[in-house]
Amino acid sequence: MGYECIRIMIDDVVFKQLEPGKAVPYDLLLLADPSRELVEGYLSHSEVYLALMDEVVVGVAVLAQIDEGVVEIKNLAVDPVWQGKGIGQRLLQEVIGVARRELCKSICIGTADSSIGQLYLYQKMGFELLEIRHNFFANQYTDPIFENGIQAKHMLVLSMQL
Ligand code: ACO
């Protein structure tokens, strides 16, 4: 019964690219990245993908080309009300599909060393640890970020060959 409800709900979620001139869902983007300055920095050269439920934005993924044939998921967020229902995983599948169609050779995603659940999700999806950007969060953000009782210090970059 529970599984059936979740499956039906996911079927009702529509994924599409944000159209030019349409409102950017900053409330969601700031869940994944609390620095508006950093978010605006990468939005200017990124594609934004939305998950919509009854035309309401419930999730977002931001994709940027960072090198020849290499894209990075700069931001991934799901509205807290809708988390834990498979939308984040589907958004990841969507942007991986976009990167494949654009014939990219790899896709990467960076997250904090404190983001235990996110690290689980990305590895479950097939991403593997590529590099550590030491003290990224400690240096780039004015206020310290805590998750799971530990401070976010380093960025772990995970990558998937396509
Ligand atoms: N803690 C624990 N487990 C998690 C978490 C978490 N934060 N996020 C995902 N998972 C697990 C789920 O339990 C689930 O496991 P299962 O399939 O074995 O049951 C699996 O990952 C898939 O979960 P979904 O339901 O698809 O994930 P969701 O829709 O909740 O989206 C996301 C995941 C985007 C991380 C969401 O929790 C969120 O918006 N968090 C706040 C913002 C954030 O941290 N974004 C990522 C930062 S990194 C970046 O933006 C590049």
Short mmCIF file of N, CA and C and ligand atoms in Angstrom, two decimals:
data_model
loop_
_atom_site.label_atom_id
_atom_site.label_comp_id
_atom_site.label_asym_id
_atom_site.label_seq_id
_atom_site.Cartn_x
_atom_site.Cartn_y
_atom_site.Cartn_z
N MET A 1 0.85 -1.21 0.00
CA MET A 1 0.00 0.00 0.00
C MET A 1 0.88 1.26 0.00
N GLY A 2 1.82 1.34 0.98
CA GLY A 2 2.72 2.49 1.05
C GLY A 2 3.51 2.64 -0.23
N TYR A 3 4.09 1.53 -0.71
CA TYR A 3 4.89 1.55 -1.95
C TYR A 3 4.06 2.05 -3.11
N GLU A 4 2.80 1.55 -3.19
CA GLU A 4 1.91 1.93 -4.29
C GLU A 4 1.66 3.45 -4.29
N CYS A 5 1.44 4.01 -3.08
CA CYS A 5 1.19 5.46 -2.97
C CYS A 5 2.39 6.25 -3.48
N ILE A 6 3.61 5.82 -3.07
CA ILE A 6 4.82 6.52 -3.47
C ILE A 6 5.00 6.42 -4.99
N ARG A 7 4.73 5.23 -5.56
CA ARG A 7 4.92 5.04 -6.99
C ARG A 7 3.99 5.98 -7.78
N ILE A 8 2.74 6.06 -7.34
CA ILE A 8 1.77 6.92 -8.02
C ILE A 8 2.20 8.38 -7.91
N MET A 9 2.68 8.78 -6.74
CA MET A 9 3.09 10.16 -6.54
C MET A 9 4.24 10.51 -7.48
N ILE A 10 5.25 9.63 -7.57
CA ILE A 10 6.40 9.89 -8.43
C ILE A 10 5.97 10.00 -9.90
N ASP A 11 5.01 9.18 -10.31
CA ASP A 11 4.50 9.26 -11.68
C ASP A 11 3.87 10.61 -11.96
N ASP A 12 3.39 11.28 -10.93
CA ASP A 12 2.74 12.59 -11.11
C ASP A 12 3.73 13.74 -11.15
N VAL A 13 4.99 13.48 -10.85
CA VAL A 13 6.00 14.54 -10.87
C VAL A 13 6.47 14.74 -12.31
N VAL A 14 6.48 16.01 -12.73
CA VAL A 14 6.91 16.36 -14.08
C VAL A 14 8.29 17.01 -13.99
N PHE A 15 9.20 16.62 -14.88
CA PHE A 15 10.55 17.19 -14.88
C PHE A 15 10.73 18.03 -16.14
N LYS A 16 11.21 19.26 -15.97
CA LYS A 16 11.45 20.07 -17.17
C LYS A 16 12.48 21.16 -16.88
N GLN A 17 13.03 21.70 -17.96
CA GLN A 17 14.04 22.75 -17.80
C GLN A 17 13.34 24.09 -17.53
N LEU A 18 13.93 24.89 -16.65
CA LEU A 18 13.39 26.22 -16.36
C LEU A 18 13.47 27.07 -17.63
N GLU A 19 12.34 27.68 -17.98
CA GLU A 19 12.32 28.50 -19.20
C GLU A 19 12.93 29.88 -18.91
N PRO A 20 13.57 30.47 -19.93
CA PRO A 20 14.17 31.80 -19.73
C PRO A 20 13.13 32.80 -19.24
N GLY A 21 13.51 33.63 -18.27
CA GLY A 21 12.61 34.67 -17.77
C GLY A 21 11.70 34.19 -16.64
N LYS A 22 11.63 32.85 -16.42
CA LYS A 22 10.76 32.33 -15.35
C LYS A 22 11.48 32.41 -14.00
N ALA A 23 10.70 32.46 -12.92
CA ALA A 23 11.27 32.64 -11.57
C ALA A 23 12.18 31.48 -11.17
N VAL A 24 13.33 31.84 -10.65
CA VAL A 24 14.29 30.84 -10.15
C VAL A 24 13.88 30.47 -8.71
N PRO A 25 13.78 29.17 -8.38
CA PRO A 25 13.34 28.80 -7.03
C PRO A 25 14.45 28.92 -5.99
N TYR A 26 14.75 30.18 -5.63
CA TYR A 26 15.86 30.43 -4.69
C TYR A 26 15.64 29.76 -3.34
N ASP A 27 14.37 29.67 -2.91
CA ASP A 27 14.12 29.05 -1.60
C ASP A 27 14.68 27.63 -1.57
N LEU A 28 14.52 26.90 -2.68
CA LEU A 28 15.05 25.54 -2.75
C LEU A 28 16.57 25.54 -2.92
N LEU A 29 17.06 26.40 -3.81
CA LEU A 29 18.51 26.44 -4.07
C LEU A 29 19.30 26.75 -2.80
N LEU A 30 18.71 27.61 -1.95
CA LEU A 30 19.42 27.99 -0.72
C LEU A 30 19.39 26.89 0.35
N LEU A 31 18.53 25.89 0.15
CA LEU A 31 18.55 24.71 1.04
C LEU A 31 19.85 23.93 0.84
N ALA A 32 20.26 23.84 -0.42
CA ALA A 32 21.45 23.06 -0.76
C ALA A 32 22.72 23.89 -0.62
N ASP A 33 22.58 25.21 -0.79
CA ASP A 33 23.75 26.10 -0.77
C ASP A 33 23.33 27.42 -0.13
N PRO A 34 23.68 27.64 1.16
CA PRO A 34 23.17 28.82 1.86
C PRO A 34 23.76 30.15 1.40
N SER A 35 24.70 30.14 0.46
CA SER A 35 25.28 31.40 -0.01
C SER A 35 24.61 31.86 -1.30
N ARG A 36 23.78 32.90 -1.19
CA ARG A 36 23.11 33.45 -2.38
C ARG A 36 24.14 33.93 -3.41
N GLU A 37 25.24 34.47 -2.90
CA GLU A 37 26.30 34.97 -3.79
C GLU A 37 26.87 33.83 -4.64
N LEU A 38 27.18 32.70 -4.00
CA LEU A 38 27.72 31.56 -4.75
C LEU A 38 26.68 31.02 -5.73
N VAL A 39 25.41 30.95 -5.28
CA VAL A 39 24.33 30.44 -6.14
C VAL A 39 24.22 31.31 -7.39
N GLU A 40 24.18 32.63 -7.20
CA GLU A 40 24.04 33.52 -8.35
C GLU A 40 25.26 33.42 -9.27
N GLY A 41 26.42 33.16 -8.67
CA GLY A 41 27.65 33.00 -9.46
C GLY A 41 27.55 31.86 -10.45
N TYR A 42 27.01 30.70 -10.03
CA TYR A 42 26.95 29.59 -10.98
C TYR A 42 25.67 29.57 -11.82
N LEU A 43 24.60 30.23 -11.33
CA LEU A 43 23.36 30.25 -12.14
C LEU A 43 23.57 30.92 -13.49
N SER A 44 24.47 31.91 -13.52
CA SER A 44 24.67 32.67 -14.75
C SER A 44 25.20 31.81 -15.90
N HIS A 45 25.82 30.66 -15.59
CA HIS A 45 26.32 29.80 -16.67
C HIS A 45 25.84 28.36 -16.49
N SER A 46 24.58 28.21 -15.99
CA SER A 46 24.05 26.87 -15.74
C SER A 46 22.69 26.68 -16.38
N GLU A 47 22.29 25.39 -16.47
CA GLU A 47 20.92 25.05 -16.86
C GLU A 47 20.20 24.61 -15.58
N VAL A 48 18.94 25.04 -15.43
CA VAL A 48 18.17 24.71 -14.23
C VAL A 48 17.05 23.74 -14.61
N TYR A 49 16.98 22.62 -13.89
CA TYR A 49 15.93 21.62 -14.13
C TYR A 49 15.02 21.56 -12.91
N LEU A 50 13.72 21.46 -13.19
CA LEU A 50 12.73 21.51 -12.11
C LEU A 50 11.96 20.20 -12.02
N ALA A 51 11.56 19.86 -10.79
CA ALA A 51 10.57 18.80 -10.57
C ALA A 51 9.29 19.52 -10.15
N LEU A 52 8.20 19.26 -10.86
CA LEU A 52 6.94 19.95 -10.57
C LEU A 52 5.84 18.96 -10.20
N MET A 53 5.07 19.35 -9.20
CA MET A 53 3.91 18.57 -8.78
C MET A 53 2.71 19.49 -8.90
N ASP A 54 1.77 19.17 -9.76
CA ASP A 54 0.62 20.07 -10.01
C ASP A 54 1.12 21.49 -10.30
N GLU A 55 2.15 21.58 -11.10
CA GLU A 55 2.74 22.86 -11.55
C GLU A 55 3.42 23.65 -10.42
N VAL A 56 3.57 23.04 -9.25
CA VAL A 56 4.30 23.68 -8.16
C VAL A 56 5.71 23.06 -8.13
N VAL A 57 6.73 23.94 -8.01
CA VAL A 57 8.10 23.45 -8.01
C VAL A 57 8.39 22.75 -6.67
N VAL A 58 8.76 21.47 -6.75
CA VAL A 58 9.05 20.71 -5.52
C VAL A 58 10.53 20.29 -5.45
N GLY A 59 11.24 20.48 -6.56
CA GLY A 59 12.65 20.12 -6.56
C GLY A 59 13.39 20.83 -7.67
N VAL A 60 14.73 20.91 -7.52
CA VAL A 60 15.53 21.63 -8.50
C VAL A 60 16.91 20.98 -8.61
N ALA A 61 17.46 21.02 -9.82
CA ALA A 61 18.85 20.58 -10.04
C ALA A 61 19.49 21.57 -11.00
N VAL A 62 20.73 21.95 -10.71
CA VAL A 62 21.45 22.94 -11.52
C VAL A 62 22.67 22.26 -12.14
N LEU A 63 22.78 22.38 -13.46
CA LEU A 63 23.84 21.70 -14.20
C LEU A 63 24.71 22.72 -14.92
N ALA A 64 26.02 22.62 -14.73
CA ALA A 64 26.94 23.56 -15.40
C ALA A 64 28.07 22.78 -16.06
N GLN A 65 28.48 23.25 -17.24
CA GLN A 65 29.66 22.66 -17.88
C GLN A 65 30.89 23.23 -17.20
N ILE A 66 31.80 22.37 -16.74
CA ILE A 66 32.99 22.88 -16.04
C ILE A 66 34.27 22.61 -16.83
N ASP A 67 34.15 21.75 -17.84
CA ASP A 67 35.31 21.42 -18.67
C ASP A 67 34.78 20.79 -19.95
N GLU A 68 35.67 20.56 -20.91
CA GLU A 68 35.27 19.92 -22.17
C GLU A 68 34.69 18.53 -21.85
N GLY A 69 33.39 18.34 -22.11
CA GLY A 69 32.77 17.03 -21.89
C GLY A 69 32.51 16.69 -20.43
N VAL A 70 32.66 17.68 -19.54
CA VAL A 70 32.43 17.42 -18.11
C VAL A 70 31.42 18.41 -17.57
N VAL A 71 30.37 17.88 -16.92
CA VAL A 71 29.38 18.75 -16.30
C VAL A 71 29.36 18.49 -14.79
N GLU A 72 28.92 19.52 -14.05
CA GLU A 72 28.82 19.38 -12.59
C GLU A 72 27.40 19.73 -12.16
N ILE A 73 26.86 18.92 -11.26
CA ILE A 73 25.58 19.26 -10.62
C ILE A 73 25.93 20.22 -9.50
N LYS A 74 25.64 21.49 -9.71
CA LYS A 74 26.04 22.53 -8.77
C LYS A 74 25.10 22.61 -7.58
N ASN A 75 23.86 22.20 -7.79
CA ASN A 75 22.86 22.34 -6.73
C ASN A 75 21.77 21.30 -6.96
N LEU A 76 21.33 20.69 -5.89
CA LEU A 76 20.25 19.70 -5.94
C LEU A 76 19.43 19.87 -4.68
N ALA A 77 18.15 20.12 -4.82
CA ALA A 77 17.33 20.32 -3.60
C ALA A 77 15.89 19.91 -3.85
N VAL A 78 15.28 19.38 -2.81
CA VAL A 78 13.87 19.00 -2.83
C VAL A 78 13.20 19.70 -1.65
N ASP A 79 12.01 20.24 -1.88
CA ASP A 79 11.23 20.86 -0.81
C ASP A 79 11.12 19.88 0.36
N PRO A 80 11.43 20.33 1.60
CA PRO A 80 11.41 19.42 2.76
C PRO A 80 10.13 18.60 2.88
N VAL A 81 8.99 19.17 2.49
CA VAL A 81 7.71 18.45 2.56
C VAL A 81 7.72 17.22 1.64
N TRP A 82 8.49 17.32 0.56
CA TRP A 82 8.51 16.27 -0.46
C TRP A 82 9.76 15.40 -0.41
N GLN A 83 10.61 15.64 0.57
CA GLN A 83 11.84 14.83 0.65
C GLN A 83 11.53 13.39 1.06
N GLY A 84 12.44 12.48 0.70
CA GLY A 84 12.31 11.08 1.10
C GLY A 84 11.28 10.30 0.29
N LYS A 85 10.86 10.87 -0.86
CA LYS A 85 9.86 10.20 -1.68
C LYS A 85 10.41 9.81 -3.06
N GLY A 86 11.72 9.94 -3.23
CA GLY A 86 12.33 9.52 -4.49
C GLY A 86 12.53 10.63 -5.50
N ILE A 87 12.15 11.87 -5.16
CA ILE A 87 12.25 12.96 -6.14
C ILE A 87 13.71 13.34 -6.39
N GLY A 88 14.53 13.37 -5.33
CA GLY A 88 15.94 13.69 -5.49
C GLY A 88 16.63 12.69 -6.42
N GLN A 89 16.33 11.42 -6.20
CA GLN A 89 16.91 10.36 -7.05
C GLN A 89 16.48 10.54 -8.51
N ARG A 90 15.19 10.87 -8.72
CA ARG A 90 14.69 11.07 -10.09
C ARG A 90 15.31 12.31 -10.73
N LEU A 91 15.52 13.37 -9.95
CA LEU A 91 16.18 14.56 -10.49
C LEU A 91 17.60 14.22 -10.94
N LEU A 92 18.28 13.41 -10.11
CA LEU A 92 19.64 12.99 -10.49
C LEU A 92 19.60 12.20 -11.80
N GLN A 93 18.64 11.27 -11.91
CA GLN A 93 18.52 10.49 -13.16
C GLN A 93 18.27 11.41 -14.35
N GLU A 94 17.43 12.43 -14.14
CA GLU A 94 17.12 13.37 -15.23
C GLU A 94 18.37 14.09 -15.72
N VAL A 95 19.17 14.64 -14.77
CA VAL A 95 20.34 15.41 -15.22
C VAL A 95 21.45 14.50 -15.75
N ILE A 96 21.52 13.27 -15.25
CA ILE A 96 22.47 12.30 -15.83
C ILE A 96 22.05 12.02 -17.28
N GLY A 97 20.74 11.90 -17.50
CA GLY A 97 20.21 11.69 -18.86
C GLY A 97 20.54 12.86 -19.77
N VAL A 98 20.41 14.07 -19.26
CA VAL A 98 20.74 15.28 -20.04
C VAL A 98 22.22 15.22 -20.45
N ALA A 99 23.09 14.93 -19.47
CA ALA A 99 24.54 14.89 -19.74
C ALA A 99 24.87 13.81 -20.77
N ARG A 100 24.19 12.67 -20.68
CA ARG A 100 24.43 11.59 -21.66
C ARG A 100 24.01 12.05 -23.06
N ARG A 101 22.84 12.69 -23.13
CA ARG A 101 22.34 13.13 -24.44
C ARG A 101 23.26 14.20 -25.03
N GLU A 102 23.91 14.98 -24.16
CA GLU A 102 24.85 16.01 -24.64
C GLU A 102 26.25 15.43 -24.88
N LEU A 103 26.33 14.09 -24.79
CA LEU A 103 27.55 13.32 -25.06
C LEU A 103 28.71 13.72 -24.15
N CYS A 104 28.40 14.06 -22.90
CA CYS A 104 29.45 14.34 -21.93
C CYS A 104 30.15 13.04 -21.55
N LYS A 105 31.41 13.16 -21.15
CA LYS A 105 32.13 11.95 -20.75
C LYS A 105 32.01 11.67 -19.25
N SER A 106 31.73 12.73 -18.47
CA SER A 106 31.52 12.49 -17.04
C SER A 106 30.67 13.59 -16.42
N ILE A 107 30.08 13.25 -15.28
CA ILE A 107 29.26 14.20 -14.52
C ILE A 107 29.71 14.12 -13.06
N CYS A 108 29.84 15.26 -12.41
CA CYS A 108 30.29 15.22 -11.01
C CYS A 108 29.37 16.03 -10.11
N ILE A 109 29.52 15.80 -8.83
CA ILE A 109 28.72 16.49 -7.83
C ILE A 109 29.56 16.64 -6.57
N GLY A 110 29.50 17.82 -5.96
CA GLY A 110 30.29 18.05 -4.74
C GLY A 110 29.37 18.22 -3.55
N THR A 111 29.76 17.66 -2.43
CA THR A 111 28.97 17.85 -1.23
C THR A 111 29.89 17.87 0.00
N ALA A 112 29.32 18.29 1.12
CA ALA A 112 30.16 18.43 2.32
C ALA A 112 30.49 17.08 2.95
N ASP A 113 31.60 17.05 3.64
CA ASP A 113 32.00 15.83 4.36
C ASP A 113 31.00 15.45 5.45
N SER A 114 30.17 16.43 5.86
CA SER A 114 29.15 16.18 6.89
C SER A 114 27.82 15.67 6.31
N SER A 115 27.69 15.66 4.97
CA SER A 115 26.41 15.32 4.33
C SER A 115 26.28 13.81 4.13
N ILE A 116 26.07 13.11 5.24
CA ILE A 116 26.08 11.64 5.23
C ILE A 116 25.02 11.06 4.29
N GLY A 117 23.78 11.56 4.41
CA GLY A 117 22.68 11.04 3.60
C GLY A 117 22.90 11.30 2.12
N GLN A 118 23.38 12.50 1.79
CA GLN A 118 23.63 12.86 0.39
C GLN A 118 24.75 11.98 -0.18
N LEU A 119 25.81 11.74 0.62
CA LEU A 119 26.92 10.89 0.15
C LEU A 119 26.42 9.47 -0.13
N TYR A 120 25.51 9.00 0.72
CA TYR A 120 24.91 7.68 0.50
C TYR A 120 24.15 7.67 -0.82
N LEU A 121 23.31 8.70 -1.02
CA LEU A 121 22.49 8.76 -2.25
C LEU A 121 23.36 8.80 -3.50
N TYR A 122 24.38 9.64 -3.51
CA TYR A 122 25.19 9.79 -4.72
C TYR A 122 25.96 8.50 -5.04
N GLN A 123 26.47 7.84 -4.00
CA GLN A 123 27.21 6.59 -4.25
C GLN A 123 26.26 5.47 -4.67
N LYS A 124 25.06 5.49 -4.08
CA LYS A 124 24.04 4.51 -4.49
C LYS A 124 23.69 4.68 -5.97
N MET A 125 23.75 5.94 -6.45
CA MET A 125 23.43 6.22 -7.85
C MET A 125 24.60 5.90 -8.79
N GLY A 126 25.77 5.60 -8.23
CA GLY A 126 26.91 5.23 -9.07
C GLY A 126 28.05 6.23 -9.10
N PHE A 127 27.93 7.34 -8.35
CA PHE A 127 29.04 8.30 -8.29
C PHE A 127 30.14 7.74 -7.39
N GLU A 128 31.39 8.05 -7.74
CA GLU A 128 32.54 7.59 -6.94
C GLU A 128 33.42 8.79 -6.58
N LEU A 129 34.06 8.68 -5.42
CA LEU A 129 34.90 9.80 -4.94
C LEU A 129 36.02 10.11 -5.94
N LEU A 130 36.10 11.40 -6.30
CA LEU A 130 37.12 11.84 -7.26
C LEU A 130 38.20 12.65 -6.57
N GLU A 131 37.78 13.64 -5.76
CA GLU A 131 38.77 14.49 -5.09
C GLU A 131 38.19 15.15 -3.85
N ILE A 132 39.08 15.68 -3.03
CA ILE A 132 38.65 16.42 -1.83
C ILE A 132 39.14 17.85 -1.97
N ARG A 133 38.19 18.81 -1.88
CA ARG A 133 38.58 20.23 -1.88
C ARG A 133 38.67 20.65 -0.41
N HIS A 134 39.90 20.63 0.09
CA HIS A 134 40.13 20.83 1.52
C HIS A 134 39.70 22.22 1.97
N ASN A 135 38.96 22.25 3.09
CA ASN A 135 38.49 23.48 3.74
C ASN A 135 37.59 24.35 2.87
N PHE A 136 36.98 23.77 1.84
CA PHE A 136 36.09 24.54 0.96
C PHE A 136 35.00 25.23 1.77
N PHE A 137 34.29 24.48 2.61
CA PHE A 137 33.16 25.05 3.36
C PHE A 137 33.66 25.94 4.50
N ALA A 138 34.77 25.56 5.09
CA ALA A 138 35.33 26.38 6.18
C ALA A 138 35.76 27.76 5.65
N ASN A 139 36.26 27.81 4.41
CA ASN A 139 36.78 29.07 3.87
C ASN A 139 35.73 29.90 3.12
N GLN A 140 34.78 29.24 2.42
CA GLN A 140 33.87 29.96 1.52
C GLN A 140 32.64 30.53 2.20
N TYR A 141 32.29 30.02 3.39
CA TYR A 141 31.04 30.44 4.03
C TYR A 141 31.34 31.19 5.32
N THR A 142 30.64 32.33 5.50
CA THR A 142 30.87 33.18 6.66
C THR A 142 30.53 32.43 7.96
N ASP A 143 29.34 31.81 7.96
CA ASP A 143 28.89 31.10 9.17
C ASP A 143 29.20 29.61 9.03
N PRO A 144 29.68 28.99 10.13
CA PRO A 144 29.94 27.55 10.05
C PRO A 144 28.64 26.75 9.80
N ILE A 145 28.76 25.69 9.03
CA ILE A 145 27.60 24.84 8.71
C ILE A 145 27.74 23.54 9.49
N PHE A 146 26.69 23.15 10.20
CA PHE A 146 26.71 21.88 10.93
C PHE A 146 25.63 20.96 10.39
N GLU A 147 25.96 19.69 10.21
CA GLU A 147 25.00 18.66 9.82
C GLU A 147 25.36 17.40 10.58
N ASN A 148 24.36 16.66 10.97
CA ASN A 148 24.61 15.38 11.65
C ASN A 148 25.57 15.55 12.83
N GLY A 149 25.56 16.73 13.44
CA GLY A 149 26.39 16.97 14.61
C GLY A 149 27.86 17.22 14.31
N ILE A 150 28.20 17.37 13.02
CA ILE A 150 29.60 17.65 12.67
C ILE A 150 29.68 18.87 11.73
N GLN A 151 30.80 19.57 11.80
CA GLN A 151 30.94 20.76 10.97
C GLN A 151 31.34 20.39 9.54
N ALA A 152 30.67 21.05 8.58
CA ALA A 152 31.04 20.87 7.18
C ALA A 152 32.35 21.61 6.94
N LYS A 153 33.41 20.88 6.58
CA LYS A 153 34.70 21.53 6.34
C LYS A 153 35.15 21.36 4.88
N HIS A 154 35.24 20.11 4.46
CA HIS A 154 35.80 19.82 3.13
C HIS A 154 34.70 19.46 2.14
N MET A 155 34.93 19.76 0.85
CA MET A 155 34.00 19.31 -0.18
C MET A 155 34.51 17.99 -0.77
N LEU A 156 33.64 16.98 -0.77
CA LEU A 156 33.97 15.72 -1.43
C LEU A 156 33.34 15.77 -2.82
N VAL A 157 34.15 15.64 -3.84
CA VAL A 157 33.65 15.67 -5.21
C VAL A 157 33.55 14.23 -5.72
N LEU A 158 32.34 13.86 -6.13
CA LEU A 158 32.11 12.51 -6.65
C LEU A 158 31.83 12.61 -8.14
N SER A 159 32.23 11.59 -8.87
CA SER A 159 32.11 11.65 -10.32
C SER A 159 31.56 10.33 -10.88
N MET A 160 30.89 10.43 -12.03
CA MET A 160 30.39 9.24 -12.71
C MET A 160 30.80 9.31 -14.19
N GLN A 161 31.40 8.23 -14.68
CA GLN A 161 31.72 8.17 -16.10
C GLN A 161 30.44 7.88 -16.86
N LEU A 162 30.24 8.52 -18.03
CA LEU A 162 28.99 8.33 -18.77
C LEU A 162 29.19 7.49 -20.03
N1 ACO B 1 19.65 11.99 4.82
C1 ACO B 1 19.46 10.65 4.81
N2 ACO B 1 19.16 9.93 3.70
C2 ACO B 1 18.99 10.62 2.58
C3 ACO B 1 19.14 12.02 2.51
C4 ACO B 1 19.47 12.72 3.70
N3 ACO B 1 19.65 14.05 3.72
N4 ACO B 1 18.92 12.41 1.24
C5 ACO B 1 18.65 11.29 0.55
N5 ACO B 1 18.70 10.22 1.34
C6 ACO B 1 18.47 8.83 0.95
C7 ACO B 1 17.02 8.42 1.14
O1 ACO B 1 16.80 7.87 2.41
C8 ACO B 1 16.83 7.39 0.05
O2 ACO B 1 17.35 6.13 0.43
P1 ACO B 1 16.66 4.76 -0.08
O3 ACO B 1 16.43 4.91 -1.55
O4 ACO B 1 17.68 3.72 0.24
O5 ACO B 1 15.40 4.66 0.69
C9 ACO B 1 17.72 7.90 -1.08
O6 ACO B 1 18.70 8.73 -0.46
C10 ACO B 1 16.96 8.66 -2.14
O7 ACO B 1 16.23 9.66 -1.51
P2 ACO B 1 15.22 10.60 -2.28
O8 ACO B 1 13.87 10.49 -1.64
O9 ACO B 1 15.29 10.43 -3.75
O10 ACO B 1 15.87 12.00 -1.90
P3 ACO B 1 15.13 13.39 -1.69
O11 ACO B 1 13.99 13.56 -2.60
O12 ACO B 1 14.87 13.60 -0.23
O13 ACO B 1 16.28 14.40 -2.16
C11 ACO B 1 18.09 15.70 -1.33
C12 ACO B 1 17.58 14.29 -1.62
C13 ACO B 1 18.08 16.51 -2.65
C14 ACO B 1 19.52 15.61 -0.81
C15 ACO B 1 17.13 16.37 -0.30
O14 ACO B 1 17.17 15.63 0.89
C16 ACO B 1 17.47 17.82 0.01
O15 ACO B 1 16.99 18.72 -0.70
N6 ACO B 1 18.27 18.07 1.06
C17 ACO B 1 18.60 19.44 1.46
C18 ACO B 1 19.52 20.11 0.44
C19 ACO B 1 20.76 19.29 0.15
O16 ACO B 1 21.44 18.82 1.04
N7 ACO B 1 21.06 19.14 -1.16
C20 ACO B 1 22.28 18.47 -1.63
C21 ACO B 1 23.49 19.32 -1.39
S1 ACO B 1 24.84 18.90 -2.49
C22 ACO B 1 24.53 19.77 -3.90
O17 ACO B 1 23.60 20.54 -3.96
C23 ACO B 1 25.41 19.59 -5.09
#
